[in-house]
Amino acid sequence: METAAILGGGTPCVFSSSLLHLPASSNRTACSLWCAPNKLILSTSTSQLSAFRSQSHLFSNYPTTTPPPPPRSKTSARNSTQTGIFLPHLVASMEQVEETYIMVKPDGLQRGLVGEIISRFEKKGFKLTGLKLFQCPTELAEEHYKDLKSKPFFPKLIEYITSGPVVCMAWEGVGVVASARKLIGSTDPLKAEPGTIRGDLAVQTGRNVVHGSDSPENGKREIALWFKEGELCEWTPAQAPWLRE
Ligand code: DAT
Ligand code: MG
């Protein structure tokens, strides 16, 4: 539904919103498409996009040096040779793109489960935007789990998370936060459904092999906590048009 094909005198140009997944810091609401003969122009409010390279190179007819056209006024639109098209459903779908922080805990790494865990998210169809092996300092672990500070198991939790390297990941996709939690399964692996990561690969809450953000807000917070600027990668998966229409 979110695909528009433009066939003009020049090169045919196919556009899909899945090519336009913007980073967390981007203003996903301020986006419009403008179509003119032989031209497809993406107009965004780029004030928050500076950390990432523009996707404009994906469009063969994109005029890299020409600024996007101004919004149409009611009077000028009729006289203009350009036709402006605003696609609210496209903007809505882009707004649902979320980010989540997934982490293979030290036991997952020690048990050789890194590939298996990454594979679950890859196969589902989410997009990996950050990945690193990392020895977590105590302060970071405490900040990450600050909501659990009053819990009796907090000291052991911090000791566990800092006991060896973890694998930090940022994943992106529509509905990725809730879906990742489903893929991971319940906190207690014995209660986690078979087919989930914890349900298949773990037996105890204190060794439940993987972390996943519990809300889109925490996804952003945790990615900002665990990744430095420049460690995340904006890219377009080749399979994108085969995952979302
Ligand atoms: P989740 O990791 O499923 O989001 P959580 O945020 O409630 O669960 O807790 C964070 C981690 O703390 C959890 O993965 C393992 C540990 N934990 C939670 N409850 C615990 C308990 N009752 N005993 C020991 N560790 C616990
Ligand atoms: Mg949690």
PDB file of C-alpha atoms and ligand atoms in Angstrom:
ATOM      1  CA  MET A   1       0.000   0.000   0.000  1.00  0.00           C
ATOM      2  CA  GLU A   2       2.849   2.360   0.671  1.00  0.00           C
ATOM      3  CA  THR A   3       4.453   2.012  -2.702  1.00  0.00           C
ATOM      4  CA  ALA A   4       4.178   4.462  -5.524  1.00  0.00           C
ATOM      5  CA  ALA A   5       5.604   3.900  -8.977  1.00  0.00           C
ATOM      6  CA  ILE A   6       6.457   6.870 -11.092  1.00  0.00           C
ATOM      7  CA  LEU A   7       6.940   6.348 -14.783  1.00  0.00           C
ATOM      8  CA  GLY A   8       7.987   9.456 -16.601  1.00  0.00           C
ATOM      9  CA  GLY A   9      10.031  10.221 -19.656  1.00  0.00           C
ATOM     10  CA  GLY A  10      13.161   9.393 -17.735  1.00  0.00           C
ATOM     11  CA  THR A  11      14.216   6.385 -15.719  1.00  0.00           C
ATOM     12  CA  PRO A  12      11.344   4.530 -14.064  1.00  0.00           C
ATOM     13  CA  CYS A  13      11.508   5.174 -10.339  1.00  0.00           C
ATOM     14  CA  VAL A  14       9.886   3.002  -7.712  1.00  0.00           C
ATOM     15  CA  PHE A  15       9.519   4.256  -4.198  1.00  0.00           C
ATOM     16  CA  SER A  16       8.635   2.320  -1.076  1.00  0.00           C
ATOM     17  CA  SER A  17       8.237   3.725   2.413  1.00  0.00           C
ATOM     18  CA  SER A  18      10.311   0.824   3.660  1.00  0.00           C
ATOM     19  CA  LEU A  19      13.281   2.546   2.079  1.00  0.00           C
ATOM     20  CA  LEU A  20      12.691   5.476   4.322  1.00  0.00           C
ATOM     21  CA  HIS A  21      13.056   4.115   7.828  1.00  0.00           C
ATOM     22  CA  LEU A  22      14.542   7.059   9.576  1.00  0.00           C
ATOM     23  CA  PRO A  23      16.691   6.966  12.717  1.00  0.00           C
ATOM     24  CA  ALA A  24      15.292   7.536  16.198  1.00  0.00           C
ATOM     25  CA  SER A  25      16.533  11.083  16.275  1.00  0.00           C
ATOM     26  CA  SER A  26      14.734  11.984  13.099  1.00  0.00           C
ATOM     27  CA  ASN A  27      11.498  13.896  12.931  1.00  0.00           C
ATOM     28  CA  ARG A  28       9.342  11.257  11.284  1.00  0.00           C
ATOM     29  CA  THR A  29       6.205  13.353  11.268  1.00  0.00           C
ATOM     30  CA  ALA A  30       7.547  16.155   9.115  1.00  0.00           C
ATOM     31  CA  CYS A  31       7.802  14.294   5.833  1.00  0.00           C
ATOM     32  CA  SER A  32       6.117  14.742   2.499  1.00  0.00           C
ATOM     33  CA  LEU A  33       6.521  13.489  -1.033  1.00  0.00           C
ATOM     34  CA  TRP A  34       6.406  15.673  -4.079  1.00  0.00           C
ATOM     35  CA  CYS A  35       6.022  14.272  -7.533  1.00  0.00           C
ATOM     36  CA  ALA A  36       6.725  16.159 -10.714  1.00  0.00           C
ATOM     37  CA  PRO A  37       7.421  14.985 -14.272  1.00  0.00           C
ATOM     38  CA  ASN A  38      10.568  12.840 -14.041  1.00  0.00           C
ATOM     39  CA  LYS A  39      11.065  13.874 -10.427  1.00  0.00           C
ATOM     40  CA  LEU A  40      10.427  12.355  -7.047  1.00  0.00           C
ATOM     41  CA  ILE A  41      11.371  14.592  -4.198  1.00  0.00           C
ATOM     42  CA  LEU A  42      11.369  13.693  -0.544  1.00  0.00           C
ATOM     43  CA  SER A  43      10.890  16.721   1.613  1.00  0.00           C
ATOM     44  CA  THR A  44      11.731  16.355   5.293  1.00  0.00           C
ATOM     45  CA  SER A  45      12.338  18.627   8.177  1.00  0.00           C
ATOM     46  CA  THR A  46      16.002  17.726   8.573  1.00  0.00           C
ATOM     47  CA  SER A  47      16.763  19.612  11.748  1.00  0.00           C
ATOM     48  CA  GLN A  48      17.249  16.350  13.684  1.00  0.00           C
ATOM     49  CA  LEU A  49      18.705  14.222  10.915  1.00  0.00           C
ATOM     50  CA  SER A  50      22.276  15.425  11.002  1.00  0.00           C
ATOM     51  CA  ALA A  51      23.672  12.270  12.656  1.00  0.00           C
ATOM     52  CA  PHE A  52      22.775  10.132   9.653  1.00  0.00           C
ATOM     53  CA  ARG A  53      23.383  10.256   5.959  1.00  0.00           C
ATOM     54  CA  SER A  54      20.423  11.233   3.824  1.00  0.00           C
ATOM     55  CA  GLN A  55      18.609   8.449   1.960  1.00  0.00           C
ATOM     56  CA  SER A  56      18.243  10.715  -1.053  1.00  0.00           C
ATOM     57  CA  HIS A  57      20.836   8.788  -3.067  1.00  0.00           C
ATOM     58  CA  LEU A  58      18.329   5.940  -3.255  1.00  0.00           C
ATOM     59  CA  PHE A  59      16.208   7.905  -5.676  1.00  0.00           C
ATOM     60  CA  SER A  60      17.683   8.028  -9.125  1.00  0.00           C
ATOM     61  CA  ASN A  61      15.875  11.210 -10.036  1.00  0.00           C
ATOM     62  CA  TYR A  62      16.526  13.058  -6.821  1.00  0.00           C
ATOM     63  CA  PRO A  63      18.091  16.451  -7.528  1.00  0.00           C
ATOM     64  CA  THR A  64      20.857  16.453  -4.952  1.00  0.00           C
ATOM     65  CA  THR A  65      21.622  20.147  -5.242  1.00  0.00           C
ATOM     66  CA  THR A  66      18.096  21.486  -5.743  1.00  0.00           C
ATOM     67  CA  PRO A  67      16.194  22.219  -2.537  1.00  0.00           C
ATOM     68  CA  PRO A  68      12.740  20.612  -2.140  1.00  0.00           C
ATOM     69  CA  PRO A  69       9.830  22.673  -3.484  1.00  0.00           C
ATOM     70  CA  PRO A  70       7.983  24.923  -1.062  1.00  0.00           C
ATOM     71  CA  PRO A  71       4.572  23.785   0.230  1.00  0.00           C
ATOM     72  CA  ARG A  72       1.770  24.604  -2.172  1.00  0.00           C
ATOM     73  CA  SER A  73      -0.503  27.477  -1.364  1.00  0.00           C
ATOM     74  CA  LYS A  74      -4.138  27.162  -2.400  1.00  0.00           C
ATOM     75  CA  THR A  75      -3.781  29.834  -5.062  1.00  0.00           C
ATOM     76  CA  SER A  76      -0.415  28.880  -6.525  1.00  0.00           C
ATOM     77  CA  ALA A  77      -1.190  25.158  -6.730  1.00  0.00           C
ATOM     78  CA  ARG A  78      -3.582  25.489  -9.627  1.00  0.00           C
ATOM     79  CA  ASN A  79      -1.114  27.465 -11.730  1.00  0.00           C
ATOM     80  CA  SER A  80       1.906  25.346 -10.887  1.00  0.00           C
ATOM     81  CA  THR A  81       3.260  22.823 -13.355  1.00  0.00           C
ATOM     82  CA  GLN A  82       4.296  20.616 -10.419  1.00  0.00           C
ATOM     83  CA  THR A  83       1.835  18.312  -8.697  1.00  0.00           C
ATOM     84  CA  GLY A  84       2.289  17.968  -4.948  1.00  0.00           C
ATOM     85  CA  ILE A  85       1.171  14.709  -3.345  1.00  0.00           C
ATOM     86  CA  PHE A  86       0.986  14.281   0.402  1.00  0.00           C
ATOM     87  CA  LEU A  87       0.639  10.713   1.654  1.00  0.00           C
ATOM     88  CA  PRO A  88      -0.656  10.680   5.220  1.00  0.00           C
ATOM     89  CA  HIS A  89      -0.710   6.868   5.380  1.00  0.00           C
ATOM     90  CA  LEU A  90       2.999   6.844   4.558  1.00  0.00           C
ATOM     91  CA  VAL A  91       3.751   9.218   7.404  1.00  0.00           C
ATOM     92  CA  ALA A  92       1.593   7.102   9.748  1.00  0.00           C
ATOM     93  CA  SER A  93       3.485   3.932   8.887  1.00  0.00           C
ATOM     94  CA  MET A  94       6.819   5.680   9.392  1.00  0.00           C
ATOM     95  CA  GLU A  95       5.708   6.873  12.816  1.00  0.00           C
ATOM     96  CA  GLN A  96       5.358   3.265  13.955  1.00  0.00           C
ATOM     97  CA  VAL A  97       8.998   2.451  13.346  1.00  0.00           C
ATOM     98  CA  GLU A  98      10.488   1.742  16.754  1.00  0.00           C
ATOM     99  CA  GLU A  99      13.877   0.885  18.170  1.00  0.00           C
ATOM    100  CA  THR A 100      14.685  -1.614  20.862  1.00  0.00           C
ATOM    101  CA  TYR A 101      17.778  -2.479  22.815  1.00  0.00           C
ATOM    102  CA  ILE A 102      18.526  -6.192  22.872  1.00  0.00           C
ATOM    103  CA  MET A 103      21.427  -7.579  24.860  1.00  0.00           C
ATOM    104  CA  VAL A 104      22.851 -11.076  25.057  1.00  0.00           C
ATOM    105  CA  LYS A 105      23.767 -11.355  28.709  1.00  0.00           C
ATOM    106  CA  PRO A 106      27.089 -12.880  29.897  1.00  0.00           C
ATOM    107  CA  ASP A 107      25.567 -16.375  30.230  1.00  0.00           C
ATOM    108  CA  GLY A 108      24.312 -16.244  26.641  1.00  0.00           C
ATOM    109  CA  LEU A 109      27.790 -15.386  25.423  1.00  0.00           C
ATOM    110  CA  GLN A 110      29.509 -18.031  27.613  1.00  0.00           C
ATOM    111  CA  ARG A 111      27.057 -20.679  26.404  1.00  0.00           C
ATOM    112  CA  GLY A 112      27.649 -19.920  22.731  1.00  0.00           C
ATOM    113  CA  LEU A 113      24.130 -18.638  22.069  1.00  0.00           C
ATOM    114  CA  VAL A 114      24.979 -15.317  20.417  1.00  0.00           C
ATOM    115  CA  GLY A 115      24.394 -16.487  16.856  1.00  0.00           C
ATOM    116  CA  GLU A 116      21.175 -18.279  17.778  1.00  0.00           C
ATOM    117  CA  ILE A 117      19.780 -15.193  19.522  1.00  0.00           C
ATOM    118  CA  ILE A 118      20.728 -12.774  16.748  1.00  0.00           C
ATOM    119  CA  SER A 119      19.243 -15.195  14.261  1.00  0.00           C
ATOM    120  CA  ARG A 120      15.803 -15.098  15.911  1.00  0.00           C
ATOM    121  CA  PHE A 121      15.531 -11.348  15.337  1.00  0.00           C
ATOM    122  CA  GLU A 122      17.065 -11.504  11.868  1.00  0.00           C
ATOM    123  CA  LYS A 123      14.710 -14.242  10.736  1.00  0.00           C
ATOM    124  CA  LYS A 124      11.707 -12.378  12.084  1.00  0.00           C
ATOM    125  CA  GLY A 125      12.573  -9.521   9.745  1.00  0.00           C
ATOM    126  CA  PHE A 126      13.821  -6.747  11.995  1.00  0.00           C
ATOM    127  CA  LYS A 127      16.727  -4.532  11.090  1.00  0.00           C
ATOM    128  CA  LEU A 128      19.990  -4.586  13.036  1.00  0.00           C
ATOM    129  CA  THR A 129      21.359  -1.065  13.414  1.00  0.00           C
ATOM    130  CA  GLY A 130      23.968  -1.557  16.146  1.00  0.00           C
ATOM    131  CA  LEU A 131      26.101  -4.475  17.368  1.00  0.00           C
ATOM    132  CA  LYS A 132      29.083  -4.757  19.687  1.00  0.00           C
ATOM    133  CA  LEU A 133      30.789  -6.998  22.227  1.00  0.00           C
ATOM    134  CA  PHE A 134      31.213  -5.027  25.412  1.00  0.00           C
ATOM    135  CA  GLN A 135      32.388  -5.401  29.000  1.00  0.00           C
ATOM    136  CA  CYS A 136      29.790  -3.487  30.975  1.00  0.00           C
ATOM    137  CA  PRO A 137      31.052  -1.277  33.831  1.00  0.00           C
ATOM    138  CA  THR A 138      29.129  -1.380  37.132  1.00  0.00           C
ATOM    139  CA  GLU A 139      27.848   2.204  36.806  1.00  0.00           C
ATOM    140  CA  LEU A 140      26.289   1.480  33.426  1.00  0.00           C
ATOM    141  CA  ALA A 141      24.633  -1.708  34.687  1.00  0.00           C
ATOM    142  CA  GLU A 142      23.213   0.220  37.647  1.00  0.00           C
ATOM    143  CA  GLU A 143      21.899   2.970  35.389  1.00  0.00           C
ATOM    144  CA  HIS A 144      20.374   0.445  32.989  1.00  0.00           C
ATOM    145  CA  TYR A 145      18.549  -1.377  35.782  1.00  0.00           C
ATOM    146  CA  LYS A 146      17.897   1.703  37.968  1.00  0.00           C
ATOM    147  CA  ASP A 147      14.164   0.921  38.220  1.00  0.00           C
ATOM    148  CA  LEU A 148      15.055  -2.306  40.046  1.00  0.00           C
ATOM    149  CA  LYS A 149      17.415  -0.662  42.539  1.00  0.00           C
ATOM    150  CA  SER A 150      15.149  -1.386  45.507  1.00  0.00           C
ATOM    151  CA  LYS A 151      14.773  -5.095  44.660  1.00  0.00           C
ATOM    152  CA  PRO A 152      16.593  -7.620  46.869  1.00  0.00           C
ATOM    153  CA  PHE A 153      18.136  -9.271  43.806  1.00  0.00           C
ATOM    154  CA  PHE A 154      19.606  -5.987  42.487  1.00  0.00           C
ATOM    155  CA  PRO A 155      23.216  -6.539  43.732  1.00  0.00           C
ATOM    156  CA  LYS A 156      23.307 -10.043  42.246  1.00  0.00           C
ATOM    157  CA  LEU A 157      21.804  -8.751  38.997  1.00  0.00           C
ATOM    158  CA  ILE A 158      24.553  -6.127  38.665  1.00  0.00           C
ATOM    159  CA  GLU A 159      27.201  -8.715  39.522  1.00  0.00           C
ATOM    160  CA  TYR A 160      25.787 -11.034  36.847  1.00  0.00           C
ATOM    161  CA  ILE A 161      25.549  -8.415  34.080  1.00  0.00           C
ATOM    162  CA  THR A 162      29.109  -7.216  34.741  1.00  0.00           C
ATOM    163  CA  SER A 163      30.570 -10.732  35.174  1.00  0.00           C
ATOM    164  CA  GLY A 164      31.677 -10.983  31.535  1.00  0.00           C
ATOM    165  CA  PRO A 165      31.171  -9.404  28.120  1.00  0.00           C
ATOM    166  CA  VAL A 166      27.683  -8.811  26.783  1.00  0.00           C
ATOM    167  CA  VAL A 167      26.549  -8.390  23.185  1.00  0.00           C
ATOM    168  CA  CYS A 168      24.773  -5.068  22.716  1.00  0.00           C
ATOM    169  CA  MET A 169      22.318  -4.696  19.859  1.00  0.00           C
ATOM    170  CA  ALA A 170      19.994  -2.045  18.497  1.00  0.00           C
ATOM    171  CA  TRP A 171      17.118  -3.322  16.372  1.00  0.00           C
ATOM    172  CA  GLU A 172      14.629  -1.329  14.372  1.00  0.00           C
ATOM    173  CA  GLY A 173      11.220  -2.071  12.901  1.00  0.00           C
ATOM    174  CA  VAL A 174       7.504  -1.477  13.059  1.00  0.00           C
ATOM    175  CA  GLY A 175       6.311  -2.865  16.397  1.00  0.00           C
ATOM    176  CA  VAL A 176       9.789  -4.176  17.219  1.00  0.00           C
ATOM    177  CA  VAL A 177       9.595  -3.481  20.966  1.00  0.00           C
ATOM    178  CA  ALA A 178       6.569  -5.649  21.766  1.00  0.00           C
ATOM    179  CA  SER A 179       7.486  -8.251  19.181  1.00  0.00           C
ATOM    180  CA  ALA A 180      11.012  -8.635  20.586  1.00  0.00           C
ATOM    181  CA  ARG A 181       9.557  -9.146  24.056  1.00  0.00           C
ATOM    182  CA  LYS A 182       7.391 -11.930  22.639  1.00  0.00           C
ATOM    183  CA  LEU A 183      10.357 -13.512  20.893  1.00  0.00           C
ATOM    184  CA  ILE A 184      12.317 -13.332  24.162  1.00  0.00           C
ATOM    185  CA  GLY A 185       9.564 -14.746  26.387  1.00  0.00           C
ATOM    186  CA  SER A 186       8.734 -14.367  30.078  1.00  0.00           C
ATOM    187  CA  THR A 187      11.322 -13.204  32.601  1.00  0.00           C
ATOM    188  CA  ASP A 188      11.259 -16.618  34.275  1.00  0.00           C
ATOM    189  CA  PRO A 189      12.471 -19.080  31.618  1.00  0.00           C
ATOM    190  CA  LEU A 190      10.476 -21.912  33.178  1.00  0.00           C
ATOM    191  CA  LYS A 191       7.313 -19.906  32.528  1.00  0.00           C
ATOM    192  CA  ALA A 192       8.416 -18.773  29.076  1.00  0.00           C
ATOM    193  CA  GLU A 193       6.624 -20.461  26.183  1.00  0.00           C
ATOM    194  CA  PRO A 194       8.487 -23.013  24.084  1.00  0.00           C
ATOM    195  CA  GLY A 195       9.570 -21.307  20.903  1.00  0.00           C
ATOM    196  CA  THR A 196      10.711 -18.195  22.734  1.00  0.00           C
ATOM    197  CA  ILE A 197      14.408 -17.561  23.367  1.00  0.00           C
ATOM    198  CA  ARG A 198      14.137 -17.950  27.143  1.00  0.00           C
ATOM    199  CA  GLY A 199      11.625 -20.775  26.789  1.00  0.00           C
ATOM    200  CA  ASP A 200      13.999 -22.724  24.570  1.00  0.00           C
ATOM    201  CA  LEU A 201      17.392 -21.801  25.958  1.00  0.00           C
ATOM    202  CA  ALA A 202      17.265 -21.070  29.699  1.00  0.00           C
ATOM    203  CA  VAL A 203      15.999 -22.424  33.034  1.00  0.00           C
ATOM    204  CA  GLN A 204      16.384 -19.677  35.657  1.00  0.00           C
ATOM    205  CA  THR A 205      15.424 -15.991  36.005  1.00  0.00           C
ATOM    206  CA  GLY A 206      18.918 -15.087  37.188  1.00  0.00           C
ATOM    207  CA  ARG A 207      20.376 -16.627  33.998  1.00  0.00           C
ATOM    208  CA  ASN A 208      17.803 -15.725  31.392  1.00  0.00           C
ATOM    209  CA  VAL A 209      20.335 -15.039  28.611  1.00  0.00           C
ATOM    210  CA  VAL A 210      18.856 -11.959  26.966  1.00  0.00           C
ATOM    211  CA  HIS A 211      17.461  -8.503  27.655  1.00  0.00           C
ATOM    212  CA  GLY A 212      14.858  -6.588  25.647  1.00  0.00           C
ATOM    213  CA  SER A 213      13.504  -3.063  26.188  1.00  0.00           C
ATOM    214  CA  ASP A 214       9.998  -2.993  27.645  1.00  0.00           C
ATOM    215  CA  SER A 215       8.705   0.151  25.888  1.00  0.00           C
ATOM    216  CA  PRO A 216       9.603   2.322  22.876  1.00  0.00           C
ATOM    217  CA  GLU A 217      10.714   5.054  25.289  1.00  0.00           C
ATOM    218  CA  ASN A 218      13.034   2.670  27.098  1.00  0.00           C
ATOM    219  CA  GLY A 219      14.248   1.385  23.726  1.00  0.00           C
ATOM    220  CA  LYS A 220      15.493   4.870  22.892  1.00  0.00           C
ATOM    221  CA  ARG A 221      16.835   5.441  26.397  1.00  0.00           C
ATOM    222  CA  GLU A 222      18.752   2.179  26.497  1.00  0.00           C
ATOM    223  CA  ILE A 223      20.205   2.524  22.989  1.00  0.00           C
ATOM    224  CA  ALA A 224      21.447   5.994  23.943  1.00  0.00           C
ATOM    225  CA  LEU A 225      22.896   4.521  27.128  1.00  0.00           C
ATOM    226  CA  TRP A 226      24.748   1.594  25.560  1.00  0.00           C
ATOM    227  CA  PHE A 227      25.826   3.050  22.204  1.00  0.00           C
ATOM    228  CA  LYS A 228      27.995   6.066  21.530  1.00  0.00           C
ATOM    229  CA  GLU A 229      27.360   8.469  18.689  1.00  0.00           C
ATOM    230  CA  GLY A 230      28.613   6.947  15.440  1.00  0.00           C
ATOM    231  CA  GLU A 231      28.185   3.341  16.582  1.00  0.00           C
ATOM    232  CA  LEU A 232      24.763   2.958  14.998  1.00  0.00           C
ATOM    233  CA  CYS A 233      24.403   2.316  11.302  1.00  0.00           C
ATOM    234  CA  GLU A 234      21.603   3.515   9.043  1.00  0.00           C
ATOM    235  CA  TRP A 235      21.148   1.182   6.073  1.00  0.00           C
ATOM    236  CA  THR A 236      18.474  -0.264   3.839  1.00  0.00           C
ATOM    237  CA  PRO A 237      18.048  -4.052   3.885  1.00  0.00           C
ATOM    238  CA  ALA A 238      17.795  -5.541   0.393  1.00  0.00           C
ATOM    239  CA  GLN A 239      14.848  -7.604   1.607  1.00  0.00           C
ATOM    240  CA  ALA A 240      12.824  -4.562   2.740  1.00  0.00           C
ATOM    241  CA  PRO A 241      10.290  -4.694  -0.136  1.00  0.00           C
ATOM    242  CA  TRP A 242       9.735  -8.409   0.619  1.00  0.00           C
ATOM    243  CA  LEU A 243       8.904  -7.769   4.262  1.00  0.00           C
ATOM    244  CA  ARG A 244       6.478  -4.855   4.045  1.00  0.00           C
ATOM    245  CA  GLU A 245       4.147  -3.993   1.177  1.00  0.00           C
TER     246      GLU A 245
HETATM  247  P1  DAT B   1      12.827  -8.606  31.980  1.00  0.00           P
HETATM  248  O1  DAT B   1      14.281  -8.878  31.800  1.00  0.00           O
HETATM  249  O2  DAT B   1      11.976  -9.735  31.507  1.00  0.00           O
HETATM  250  O3  DAT B   1      12.413  -7.265  31.403  1.00  0.00           O
HETATM  251  P2  DAT B   1      12.705  -7.340  34.576  1.00  0.00           P
HETATM  252  O4  DAT B   1      12.918  -6.042  33.893  1.00  0.00           O
HETATM  253  O5  DAT B   1      11.556  -7.438  35.543  1.00  0.00           O
HETATM  254  O6  DAT B   1      12.545  -8.542  33.561  1.00  0.00           O
HETATM  255  O7  DAT B   1      14.011  -7.728  35.380  1.00  0.00           O
HETATM  256  C1  DAT B   1      15.286  -7.508  34.831  1.00  0.00           C
HETATM  257  C2  DAT B   1      16.158  -8.676  35.126  1.00  0.00           C
HETATM  258  O8  DAT B   1      16.319  -8.803  36.535  1.00  0.00           O
HETATM  259  C3  DAT B   1      15.601 -10.021  34.695  1.00  0.00           C
HETATM  260  O9  DAT B   1      15.836 -10.289  33.330  1.00  0.00           O
HETATM  261  C4  DAT B   1      16.315 -10.949  35.594  1.00  0.00           C
HETATM  262  C5  DAT B   1      16.402 -10.155  36.876  1.00  0.00           C
HETATM  263  N1  DAT B   1      15.293 -10.491  37.783  1.00  0.00           N
HETATM  264  C6  DAT B   1      14.020 -10.077  37.697  1.00  0.00           C
HETATM  265  N2  DAT B   1      13.263 -10.594  38.671  1.00  0.00           N
HETATM  266  C7  DAT B   1      14.098 -11.366  39.402  1.00  0.00           C
HETATM  267  C8  DAT B   1      13.946 -12.195  40.544  1.00  0.00           C
HETATM  268  N3  DAT B   1      12.758 -12.306  41.144  1.00  0.00           N
HETATM  269  N4  DAT B   1      15.014 -12.848  40.991  1.00  0.00           N
HETATM  270  C9  DAT B   1      16.215 -12.722  40.406  1.00  0.00           C
HETATM  271  N5  DAT B   1      16.437 -11.965  39.327  1.00  0.00           N
HETATM  272  C10 DAT B   1      15.399 -11.295  38.820  1.00  0.00           C
HETATM  273 MG    MG B   2      12.928  -5.319  31.955  1.00  0.00          MG
END
